Short mmCIF file of C-alpha atoms and ligand atoms in Angstrom, two decimals:
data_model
loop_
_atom_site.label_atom_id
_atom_site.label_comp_id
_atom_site.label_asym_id
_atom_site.label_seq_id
_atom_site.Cartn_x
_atom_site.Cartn_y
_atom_site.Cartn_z
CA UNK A 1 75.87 113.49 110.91
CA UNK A 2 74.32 110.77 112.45
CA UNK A 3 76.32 110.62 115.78
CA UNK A 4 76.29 107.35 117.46
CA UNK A 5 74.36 108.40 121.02
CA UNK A 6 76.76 107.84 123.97
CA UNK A 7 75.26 106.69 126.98
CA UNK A 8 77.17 108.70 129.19
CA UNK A 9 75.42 111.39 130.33
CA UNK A 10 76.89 114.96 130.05
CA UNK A 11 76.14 117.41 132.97
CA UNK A 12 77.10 120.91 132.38
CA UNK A 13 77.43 122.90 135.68
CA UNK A 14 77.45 126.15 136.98
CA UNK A 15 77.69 128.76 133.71
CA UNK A 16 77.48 132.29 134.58
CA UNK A 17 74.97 132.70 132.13
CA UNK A 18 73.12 130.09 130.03
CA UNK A 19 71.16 131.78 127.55
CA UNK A 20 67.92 129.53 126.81
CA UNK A 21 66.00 131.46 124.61
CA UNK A 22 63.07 129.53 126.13
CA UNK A 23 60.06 129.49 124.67
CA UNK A 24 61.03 130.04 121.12
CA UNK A 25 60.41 126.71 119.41
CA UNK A 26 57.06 127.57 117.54
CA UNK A 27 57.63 130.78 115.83
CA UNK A 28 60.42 133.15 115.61
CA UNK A 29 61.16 135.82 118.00
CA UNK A 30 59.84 139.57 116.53
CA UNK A 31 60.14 143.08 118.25
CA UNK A 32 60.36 143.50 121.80
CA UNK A 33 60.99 139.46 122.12
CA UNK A 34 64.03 139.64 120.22
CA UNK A 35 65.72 140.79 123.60
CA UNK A 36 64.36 138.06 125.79
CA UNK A 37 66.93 135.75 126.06
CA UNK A 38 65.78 134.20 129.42
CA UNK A 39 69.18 133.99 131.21
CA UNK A 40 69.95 131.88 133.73
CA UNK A 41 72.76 132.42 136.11
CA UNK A 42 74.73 129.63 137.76
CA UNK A 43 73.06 127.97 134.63
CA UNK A 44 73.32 123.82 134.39
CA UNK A 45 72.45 121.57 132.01
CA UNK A 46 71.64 117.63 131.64
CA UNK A 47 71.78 115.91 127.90
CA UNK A 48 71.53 111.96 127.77
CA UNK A 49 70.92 110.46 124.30
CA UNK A 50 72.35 113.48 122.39
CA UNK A 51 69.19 115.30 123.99
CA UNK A 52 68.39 118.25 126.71
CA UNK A 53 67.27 116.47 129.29
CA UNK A 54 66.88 119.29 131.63
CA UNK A 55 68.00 123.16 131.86
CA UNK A 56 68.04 125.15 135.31
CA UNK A 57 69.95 126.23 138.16
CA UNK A 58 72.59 124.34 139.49
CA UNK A 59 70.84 123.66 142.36
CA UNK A 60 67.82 122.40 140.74
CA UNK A 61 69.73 119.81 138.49
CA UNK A 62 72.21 118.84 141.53
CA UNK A 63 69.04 118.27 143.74
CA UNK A 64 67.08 116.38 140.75
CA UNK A 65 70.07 114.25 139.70
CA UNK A 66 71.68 113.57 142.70
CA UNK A 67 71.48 110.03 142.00
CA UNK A 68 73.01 109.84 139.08
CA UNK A 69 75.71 112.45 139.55
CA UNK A 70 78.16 109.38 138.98
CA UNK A 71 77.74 108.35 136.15
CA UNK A 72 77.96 111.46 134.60
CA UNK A 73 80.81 113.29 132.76
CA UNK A 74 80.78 116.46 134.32
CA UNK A 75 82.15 119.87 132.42
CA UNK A 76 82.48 122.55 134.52
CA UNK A 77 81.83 125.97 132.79
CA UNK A 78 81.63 128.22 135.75
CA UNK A 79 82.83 131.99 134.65
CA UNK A 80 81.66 130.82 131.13
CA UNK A 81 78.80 132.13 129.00
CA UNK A 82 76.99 129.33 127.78
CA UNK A 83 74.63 129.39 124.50
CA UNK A 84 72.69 127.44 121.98
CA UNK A 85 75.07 126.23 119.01
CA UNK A 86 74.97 128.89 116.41
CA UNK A 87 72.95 128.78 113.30
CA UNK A 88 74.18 129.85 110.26
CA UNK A 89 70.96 130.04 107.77
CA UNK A 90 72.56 131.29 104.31
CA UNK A 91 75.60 130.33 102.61
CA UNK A 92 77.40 129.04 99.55
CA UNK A 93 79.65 126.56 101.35
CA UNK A 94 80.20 124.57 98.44
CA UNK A 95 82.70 126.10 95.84
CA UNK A 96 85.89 126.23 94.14
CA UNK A 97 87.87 128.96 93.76
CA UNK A 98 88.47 132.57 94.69
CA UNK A 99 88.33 136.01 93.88
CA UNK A 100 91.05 138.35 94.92
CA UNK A 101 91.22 139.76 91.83
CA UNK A 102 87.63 141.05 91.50
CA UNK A 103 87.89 142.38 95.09
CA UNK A 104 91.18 144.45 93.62
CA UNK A 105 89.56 145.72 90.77
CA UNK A 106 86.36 146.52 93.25
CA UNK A 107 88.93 148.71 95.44
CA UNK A 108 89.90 150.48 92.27
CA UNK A 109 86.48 151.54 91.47
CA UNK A 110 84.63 148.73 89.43
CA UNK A 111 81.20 147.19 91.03
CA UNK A 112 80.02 144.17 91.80
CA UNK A 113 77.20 143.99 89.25
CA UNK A 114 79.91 145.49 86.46
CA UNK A 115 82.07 142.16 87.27
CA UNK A 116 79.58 140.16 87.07
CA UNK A 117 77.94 141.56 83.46
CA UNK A 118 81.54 141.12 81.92
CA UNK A 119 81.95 137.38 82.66
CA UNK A 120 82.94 136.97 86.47
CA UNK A 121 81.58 137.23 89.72
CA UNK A 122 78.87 134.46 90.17
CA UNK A 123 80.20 133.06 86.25
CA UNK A 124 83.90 132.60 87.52
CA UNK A 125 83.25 130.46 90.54
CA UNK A 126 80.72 128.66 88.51
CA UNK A 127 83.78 127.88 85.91
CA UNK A 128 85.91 127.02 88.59
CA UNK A 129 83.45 125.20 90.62
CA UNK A 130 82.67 123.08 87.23
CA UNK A 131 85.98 122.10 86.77
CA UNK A 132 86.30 120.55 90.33
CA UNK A 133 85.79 117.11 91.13
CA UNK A 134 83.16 116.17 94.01
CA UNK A 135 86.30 115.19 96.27
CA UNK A 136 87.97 118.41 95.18
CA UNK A 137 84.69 120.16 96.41
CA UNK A 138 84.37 117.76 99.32
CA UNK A 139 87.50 118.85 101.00
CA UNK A 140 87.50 122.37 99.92
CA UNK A 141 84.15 123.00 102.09
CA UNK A 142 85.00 120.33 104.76
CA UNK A 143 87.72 123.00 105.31
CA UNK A 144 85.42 125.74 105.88
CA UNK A 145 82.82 123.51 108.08
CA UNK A 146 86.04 123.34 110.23
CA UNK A 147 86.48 126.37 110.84
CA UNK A 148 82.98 127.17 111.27
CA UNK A 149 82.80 124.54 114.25
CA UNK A 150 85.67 126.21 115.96
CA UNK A 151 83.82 129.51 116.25
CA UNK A 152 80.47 127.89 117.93
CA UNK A 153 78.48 127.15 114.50
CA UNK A 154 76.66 124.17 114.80
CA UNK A 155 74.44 123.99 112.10
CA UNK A 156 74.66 125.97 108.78
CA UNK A 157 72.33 125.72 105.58
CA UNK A 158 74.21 125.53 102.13
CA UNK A 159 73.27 126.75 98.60
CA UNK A 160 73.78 125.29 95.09
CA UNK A 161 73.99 127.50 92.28
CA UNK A 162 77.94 127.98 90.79
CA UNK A 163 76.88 124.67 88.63
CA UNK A 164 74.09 126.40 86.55
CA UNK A 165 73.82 122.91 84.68
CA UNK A 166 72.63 120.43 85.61
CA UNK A 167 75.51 118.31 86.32
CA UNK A 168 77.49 120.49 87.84
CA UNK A 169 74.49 121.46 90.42
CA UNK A 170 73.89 118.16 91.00
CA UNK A 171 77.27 117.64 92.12
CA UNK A 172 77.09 120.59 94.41
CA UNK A 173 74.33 119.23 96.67
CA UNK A 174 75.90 115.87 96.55
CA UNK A 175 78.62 117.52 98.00
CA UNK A 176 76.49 119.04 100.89
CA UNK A 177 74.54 115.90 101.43
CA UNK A 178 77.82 113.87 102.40
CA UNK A 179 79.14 116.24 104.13
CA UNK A 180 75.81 116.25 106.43
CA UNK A 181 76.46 112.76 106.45
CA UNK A 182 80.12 112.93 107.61
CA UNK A 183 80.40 116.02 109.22
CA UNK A 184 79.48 116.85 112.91
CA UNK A 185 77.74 120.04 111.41
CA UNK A 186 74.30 119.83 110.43
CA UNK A 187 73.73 120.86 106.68
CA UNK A 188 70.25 121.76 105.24
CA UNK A 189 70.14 122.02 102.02
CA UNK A 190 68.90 124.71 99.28
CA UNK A 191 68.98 124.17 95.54
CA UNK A 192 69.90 127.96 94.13
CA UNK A 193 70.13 127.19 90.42
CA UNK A 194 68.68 130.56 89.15
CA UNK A 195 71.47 132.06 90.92
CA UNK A 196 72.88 133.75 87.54
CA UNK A 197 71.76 133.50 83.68
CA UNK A 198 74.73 131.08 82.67
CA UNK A 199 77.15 132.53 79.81
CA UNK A 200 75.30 130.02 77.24
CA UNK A 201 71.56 131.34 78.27
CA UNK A 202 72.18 135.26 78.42
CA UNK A 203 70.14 136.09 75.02
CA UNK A 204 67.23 133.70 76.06
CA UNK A 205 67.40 133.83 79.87
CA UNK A 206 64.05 132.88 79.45
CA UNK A 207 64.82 129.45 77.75
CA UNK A 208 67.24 128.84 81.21
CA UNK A 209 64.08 129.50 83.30
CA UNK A 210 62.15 126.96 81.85
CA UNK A 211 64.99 124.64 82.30
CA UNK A 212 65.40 125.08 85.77
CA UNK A 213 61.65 124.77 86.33
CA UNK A 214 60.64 122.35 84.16
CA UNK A 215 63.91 119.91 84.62
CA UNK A 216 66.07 120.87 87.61
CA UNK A 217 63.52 121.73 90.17
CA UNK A 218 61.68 118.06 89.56
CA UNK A 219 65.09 116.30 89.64
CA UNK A 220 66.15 118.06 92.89
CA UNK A 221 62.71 116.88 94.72
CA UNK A 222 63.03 112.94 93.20
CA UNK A 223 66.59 112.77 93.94
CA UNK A 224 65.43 114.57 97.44
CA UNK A 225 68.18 116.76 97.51
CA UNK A 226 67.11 119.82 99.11
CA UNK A 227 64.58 121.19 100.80
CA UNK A 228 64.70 124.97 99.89
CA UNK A 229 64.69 126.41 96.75
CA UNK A 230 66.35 130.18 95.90
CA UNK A 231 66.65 132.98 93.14
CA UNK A 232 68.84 136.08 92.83
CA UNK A 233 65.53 138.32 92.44
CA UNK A 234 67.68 141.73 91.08
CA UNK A 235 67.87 143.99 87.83
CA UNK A 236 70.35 142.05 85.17
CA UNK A 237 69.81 138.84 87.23
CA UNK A 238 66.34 137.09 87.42
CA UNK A 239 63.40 139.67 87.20
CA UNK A 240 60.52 139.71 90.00
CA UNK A 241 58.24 137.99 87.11
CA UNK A 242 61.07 134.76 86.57
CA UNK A 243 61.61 134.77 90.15
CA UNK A 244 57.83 134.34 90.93
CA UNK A 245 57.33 131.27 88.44
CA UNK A 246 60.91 130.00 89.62
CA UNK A 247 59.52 129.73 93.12
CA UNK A 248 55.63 128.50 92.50
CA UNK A 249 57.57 125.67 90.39
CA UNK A 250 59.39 124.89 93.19
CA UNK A 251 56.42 125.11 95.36
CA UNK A 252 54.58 122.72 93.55
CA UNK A 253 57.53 120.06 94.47
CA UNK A 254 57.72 120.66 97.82
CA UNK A 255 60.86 122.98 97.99
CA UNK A 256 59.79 126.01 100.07
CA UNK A 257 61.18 129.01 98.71
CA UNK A 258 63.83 131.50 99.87
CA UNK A 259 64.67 134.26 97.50
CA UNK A 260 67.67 136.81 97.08
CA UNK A 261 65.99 140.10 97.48
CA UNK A 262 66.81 143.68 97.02
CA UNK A 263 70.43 143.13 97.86
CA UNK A 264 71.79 145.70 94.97
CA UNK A 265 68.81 148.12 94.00
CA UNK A 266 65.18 148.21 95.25
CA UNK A 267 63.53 145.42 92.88
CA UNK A 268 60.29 144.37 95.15
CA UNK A 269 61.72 141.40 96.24
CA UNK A 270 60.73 141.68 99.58
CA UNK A 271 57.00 142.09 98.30
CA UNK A 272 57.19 139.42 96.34
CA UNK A 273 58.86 136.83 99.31
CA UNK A 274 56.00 137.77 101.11
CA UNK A 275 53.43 137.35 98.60
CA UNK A 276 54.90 133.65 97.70
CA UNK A 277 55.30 132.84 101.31
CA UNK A 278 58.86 132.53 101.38
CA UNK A 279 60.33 130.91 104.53
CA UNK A 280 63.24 134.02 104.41
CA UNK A 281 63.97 137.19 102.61
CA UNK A 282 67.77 137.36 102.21
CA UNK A 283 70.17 140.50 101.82
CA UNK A 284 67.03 143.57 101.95
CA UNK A 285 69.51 146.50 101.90
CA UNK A 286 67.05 148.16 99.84
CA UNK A 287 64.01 146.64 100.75
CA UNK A 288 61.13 149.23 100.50
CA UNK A 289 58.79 149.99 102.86
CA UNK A 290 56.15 148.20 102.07
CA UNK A 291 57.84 145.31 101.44
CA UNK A 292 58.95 144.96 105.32
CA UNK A 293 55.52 145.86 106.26
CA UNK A 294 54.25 142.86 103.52
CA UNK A 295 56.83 140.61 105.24
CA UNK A 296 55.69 141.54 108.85
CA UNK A 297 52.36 140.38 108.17
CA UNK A 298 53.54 137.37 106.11
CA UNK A 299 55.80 136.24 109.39
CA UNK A 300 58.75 136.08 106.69
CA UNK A 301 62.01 135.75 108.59
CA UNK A 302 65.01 138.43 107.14
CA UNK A 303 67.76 137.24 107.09
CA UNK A 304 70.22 140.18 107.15
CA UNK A 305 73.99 139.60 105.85
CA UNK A 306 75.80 142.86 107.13
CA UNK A 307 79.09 140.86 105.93
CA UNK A 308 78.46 141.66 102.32
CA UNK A 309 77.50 145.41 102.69
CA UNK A 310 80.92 145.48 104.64
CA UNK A 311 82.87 143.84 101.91
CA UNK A 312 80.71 145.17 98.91
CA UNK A 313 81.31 148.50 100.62
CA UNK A 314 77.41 149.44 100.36
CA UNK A 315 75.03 150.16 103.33
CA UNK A 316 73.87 147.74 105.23
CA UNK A 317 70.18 147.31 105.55
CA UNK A 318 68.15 148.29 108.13
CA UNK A 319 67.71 146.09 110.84
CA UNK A 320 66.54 148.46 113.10
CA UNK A 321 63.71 149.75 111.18
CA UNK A 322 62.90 145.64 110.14
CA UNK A 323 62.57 144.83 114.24
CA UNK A 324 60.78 147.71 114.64
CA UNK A 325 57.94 146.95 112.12
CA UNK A 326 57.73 143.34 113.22
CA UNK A 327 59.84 141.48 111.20
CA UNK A 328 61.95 138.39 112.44
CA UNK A 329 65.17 138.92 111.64
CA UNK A 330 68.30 136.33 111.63
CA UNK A 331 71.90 137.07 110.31
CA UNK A 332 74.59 135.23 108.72
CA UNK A 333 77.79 135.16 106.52
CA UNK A 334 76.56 134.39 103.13
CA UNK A 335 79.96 132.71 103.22
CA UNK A 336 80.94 133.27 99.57
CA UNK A 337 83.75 133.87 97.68
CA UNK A 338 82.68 136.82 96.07
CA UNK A 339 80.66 139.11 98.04
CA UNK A 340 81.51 137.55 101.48
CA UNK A 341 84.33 135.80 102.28
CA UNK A 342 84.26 134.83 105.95
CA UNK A 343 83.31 132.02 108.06
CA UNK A 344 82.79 134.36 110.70
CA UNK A 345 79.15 134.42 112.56
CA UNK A 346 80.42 136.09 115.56
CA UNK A 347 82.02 138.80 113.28
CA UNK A 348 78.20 139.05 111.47
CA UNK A 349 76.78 139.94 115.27
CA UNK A 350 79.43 142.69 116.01
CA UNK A 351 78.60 143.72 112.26
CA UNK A 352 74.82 143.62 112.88
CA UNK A 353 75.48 145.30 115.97
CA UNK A 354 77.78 147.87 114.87
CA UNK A 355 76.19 148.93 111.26
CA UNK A 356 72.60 147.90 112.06
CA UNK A 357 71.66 149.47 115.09
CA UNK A 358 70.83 145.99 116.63
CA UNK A 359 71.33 145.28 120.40
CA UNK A 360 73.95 142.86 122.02
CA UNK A 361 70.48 140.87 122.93
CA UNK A 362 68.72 141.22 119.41
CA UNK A 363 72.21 140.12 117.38
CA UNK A 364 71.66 136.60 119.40
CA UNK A 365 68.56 135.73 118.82
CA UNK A 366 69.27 136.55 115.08
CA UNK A 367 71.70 133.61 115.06
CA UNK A 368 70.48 131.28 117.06
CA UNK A 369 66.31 130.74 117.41
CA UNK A 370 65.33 133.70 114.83
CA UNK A 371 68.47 131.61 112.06
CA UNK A 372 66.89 128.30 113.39
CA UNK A 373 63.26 129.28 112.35
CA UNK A 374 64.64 131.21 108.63
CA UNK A 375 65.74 127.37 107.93
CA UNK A 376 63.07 125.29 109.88
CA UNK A 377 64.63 123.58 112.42
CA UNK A 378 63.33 126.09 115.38
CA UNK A 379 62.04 122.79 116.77
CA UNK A 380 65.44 121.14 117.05
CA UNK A 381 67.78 123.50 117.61
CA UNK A 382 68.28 127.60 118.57
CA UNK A 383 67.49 127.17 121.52
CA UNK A 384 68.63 125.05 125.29
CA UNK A 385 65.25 123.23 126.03
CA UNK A 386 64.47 120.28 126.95
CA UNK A 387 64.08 117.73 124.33
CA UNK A 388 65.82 119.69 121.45
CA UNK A 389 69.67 118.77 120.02
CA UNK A 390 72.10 119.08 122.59
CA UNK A 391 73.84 121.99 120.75
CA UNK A 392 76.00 124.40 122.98
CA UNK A 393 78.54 126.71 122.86
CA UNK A 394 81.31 127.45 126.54
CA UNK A 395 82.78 130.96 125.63
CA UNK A 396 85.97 132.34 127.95
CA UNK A 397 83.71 135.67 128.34
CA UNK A 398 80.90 135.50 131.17
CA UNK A 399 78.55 138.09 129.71
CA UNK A 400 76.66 137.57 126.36
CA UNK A 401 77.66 141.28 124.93
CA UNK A 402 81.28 140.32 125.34
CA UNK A 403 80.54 138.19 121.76
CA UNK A 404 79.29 141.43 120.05
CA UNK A 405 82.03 143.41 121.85
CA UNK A 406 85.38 142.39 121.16
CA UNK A 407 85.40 141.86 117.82
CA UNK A 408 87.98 139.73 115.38
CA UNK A 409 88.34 137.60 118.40
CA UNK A 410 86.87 133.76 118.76
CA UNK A 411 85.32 133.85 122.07
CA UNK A 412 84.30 129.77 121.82
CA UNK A 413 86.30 127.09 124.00
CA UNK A 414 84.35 124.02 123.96
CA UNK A 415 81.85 123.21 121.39
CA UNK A 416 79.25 120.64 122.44
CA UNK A 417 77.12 118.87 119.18
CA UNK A 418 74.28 116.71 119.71
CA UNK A 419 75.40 115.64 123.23
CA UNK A 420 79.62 115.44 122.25
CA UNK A 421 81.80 117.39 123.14
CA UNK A 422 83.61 118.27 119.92
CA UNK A 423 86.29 121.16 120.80
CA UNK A 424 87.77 121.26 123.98
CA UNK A 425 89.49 124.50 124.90
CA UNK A 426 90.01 126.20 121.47
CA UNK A 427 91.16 122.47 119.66
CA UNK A 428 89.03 119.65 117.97
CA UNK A 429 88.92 116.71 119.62
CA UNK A 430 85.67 114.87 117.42
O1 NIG L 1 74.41 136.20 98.31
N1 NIG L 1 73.94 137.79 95.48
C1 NIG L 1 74.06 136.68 95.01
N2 NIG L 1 74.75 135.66 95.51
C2 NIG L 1 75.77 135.74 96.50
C3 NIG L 1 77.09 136.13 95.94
C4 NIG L 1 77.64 135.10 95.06
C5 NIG L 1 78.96 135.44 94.45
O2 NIG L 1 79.32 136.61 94.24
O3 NIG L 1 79.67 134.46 94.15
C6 NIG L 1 75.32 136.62 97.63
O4 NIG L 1 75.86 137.70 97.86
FE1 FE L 2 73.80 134.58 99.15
#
């Protein structure tokens, strides 16, 4: 949203801990870095203009403002953790529609991929999300940017793909474009229409490939409606080959690619995100080998959704093994209605934590500078420097792990976005 700048400055004093991340505005954060949070304790901050202006001690800023310390509005966060405003970098926000029933049936035994070859999964939102109107749509995912915002998430990227016409995907990113217009969360946007073969396509899939190169993927860059472009790269859905020509089209228009990869069966996705120079790898529970190696030398971020192994009841990927070999790794909900239903970051770092041997440390970084970088706006946000968004999170915990810790609990009092203070003890008051 374009927030009018106030010119009251905003002088946050004496956190426990203000987590900075400094440093991390170039590239994202691999191996040993992934644990450098560069804490400061008794932690203050000075934003003017929506901006940083400043981050230190409190006796730095008190001695460097001390002028000014008037006109200020002043929020005191002592005994609060204090961090960057989290990043969410993969999700299908906009929708219709749920999917308690499939999750049933999936309890009683039937899979994911078995749903989704007999008509639903990805093809019922897409029916549902076809039928809705744009304001139907609008308020559906305004509802879930809500709640997002109450839980610390300032930013979160957003997906097309349940139109799978034209239309209908059009409509999505519409959707996501006003909402980064009239929203205080930041949207970036991703067109995803090879997310499934649509019902009409499924004995020329082919044919639908074609389409989406050849006539959605030139549309999407005129109409500059997103800046990403994704496939579902697995066996049944889009093969490595369709995915490959699916991203180079979008290349060639100036949407970088992301891609779906190896979330249900090894399928060389994570090879091929590398080889294409994907910005992020998404799901990698079966990632091979060599693919992580590939994406360690290719700097591709992973972007690791331990949500949907929880809720598809699979095993999570190996996030360990990925920050090991080099690979910058982020995490996220995949907020969907099918594979991940949650709008709950904090609950993806206790996951990551808890089913993929990550550290408190590593499980931050992952959503705020490392999710920053898998969407491009390391610059701007994921981090408390000076001159980036004025993004930041007070917590009722003092110490970072306490967010990985206590889990199924919303740690986040006041949330701060682009120099406003937005929620104010636990309620929304911009
Ligand atoms: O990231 N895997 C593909 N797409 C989504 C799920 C979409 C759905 O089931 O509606 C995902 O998990
Ligand atoms: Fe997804």
């Amino acid at each position: 949203m374009n927030i009018p700048t106030t010119h009251t400055p905003l002088f946050l004093r004496h956190a426990s801990q203000l987590v900075t991340l400094k440093g991390s505005s170039n590239a994202p954060l691999t191996g040993a870095e992934m644990e450098q949070l560069h804490i400061i304790e008794d932690g203050s901050v000075w934003i003017e203009g929506g901006r940083i202006q400043h981050v230190g001690t409190d006796e730095e800023l008190a001695a460097l403002y001390k002028e000014r310390m008037a006109e200020a509005e002043v929020i005191d966060a002592s005994g609060s953790l204090v961090t960057p405003g989290l990043v969410d970098p993969h999700t299908h926000l906009v929708h219709a529609g749920s999917r308690e029933n499939e999750f049933e049936k999936r309890l009683q035994g039937a899979t994911y991929m078995e749903i989704m070859a007999a008509g639903g999964g990805i093809h019922s939102t897409t029916r549902a999300t076809r039928e809705a109107s744009h304001d139907q749509l609008l308020k559906e995912s305004r509802r879930r940017l809500d709640a997002f915002l109450l839980q610390g998430v300032t930013t979160v990227e957003a997906k097309s793909g349940y139109g799978l016409e034209w239309e209908h995907e059009k409509k999505q990113l519409e959707v996501a474009q006003e909402l980064h217009r009239t929203h205080m969360i930041d949207i970036v946007s991703t067109f995803m229409g090879a997310h499934a073969v649509p019902a009409d396509y499924k004995e020329r899939p082919d044919e639908f490939v074609d389409l989406v190169m050849n006539e959605m993927i030139p549309e999407v860059a005129r109409l500059g409606l997103a800046e990403f472009n994704d496939v579902f790269c697995e066996r049944g859905v889009f093969t490595p080959e369709q995915s490959r020509r699916i991203l180079e089209a979008g290349k060639k228009h100036g949407l970088a690619p992301k891609i779906h990869a190896d979330e249900i069966e090894p399928y060389a996705g994570a090879e091929l995100a590398a080889e294409v120079g994907a910005v992020s790898a998404d799901h990698l529970l079966r990632a091979s080998e060599e693919g992580i190696k590939a994406m360690a030398n290719a700097g591709t971020v992973a972007v690791l959704l331990p949500g949907t192994a929880f809720f598809l009841m699979a095993d999570s990927a190996d996030a360990r093994a990925m920050i090991d070999a080099g690979v910058p790794v982020a995490l996220s909900t995949d907020c969907n209605p099918g594979s991940s239903p949650t709008v709950s970051l904090p609950l993806i770092m206790n996951l990551g934590c808890l089913k993929m041997g990550m550290t408190p440390a590593e499980a931050l970084t992952a959503t705020t500078i490392n999710a920053a970088h898998a969407i491009r706006r390391g610059h701007e946000v994921g981090s408390l420097e000076k001159g980036k968004k004025a993004d930041l999170v007070l917590y009722d915990v003092s110490d970072y792990r306490s967010l990985q810790y206590a889990y199924g609990v919303n740690h986040a009092r006041t949330v701060i976005k682009a120099g406003h203070v937005i929620v104010r003890d636990g309620v929304r008051v911009g």
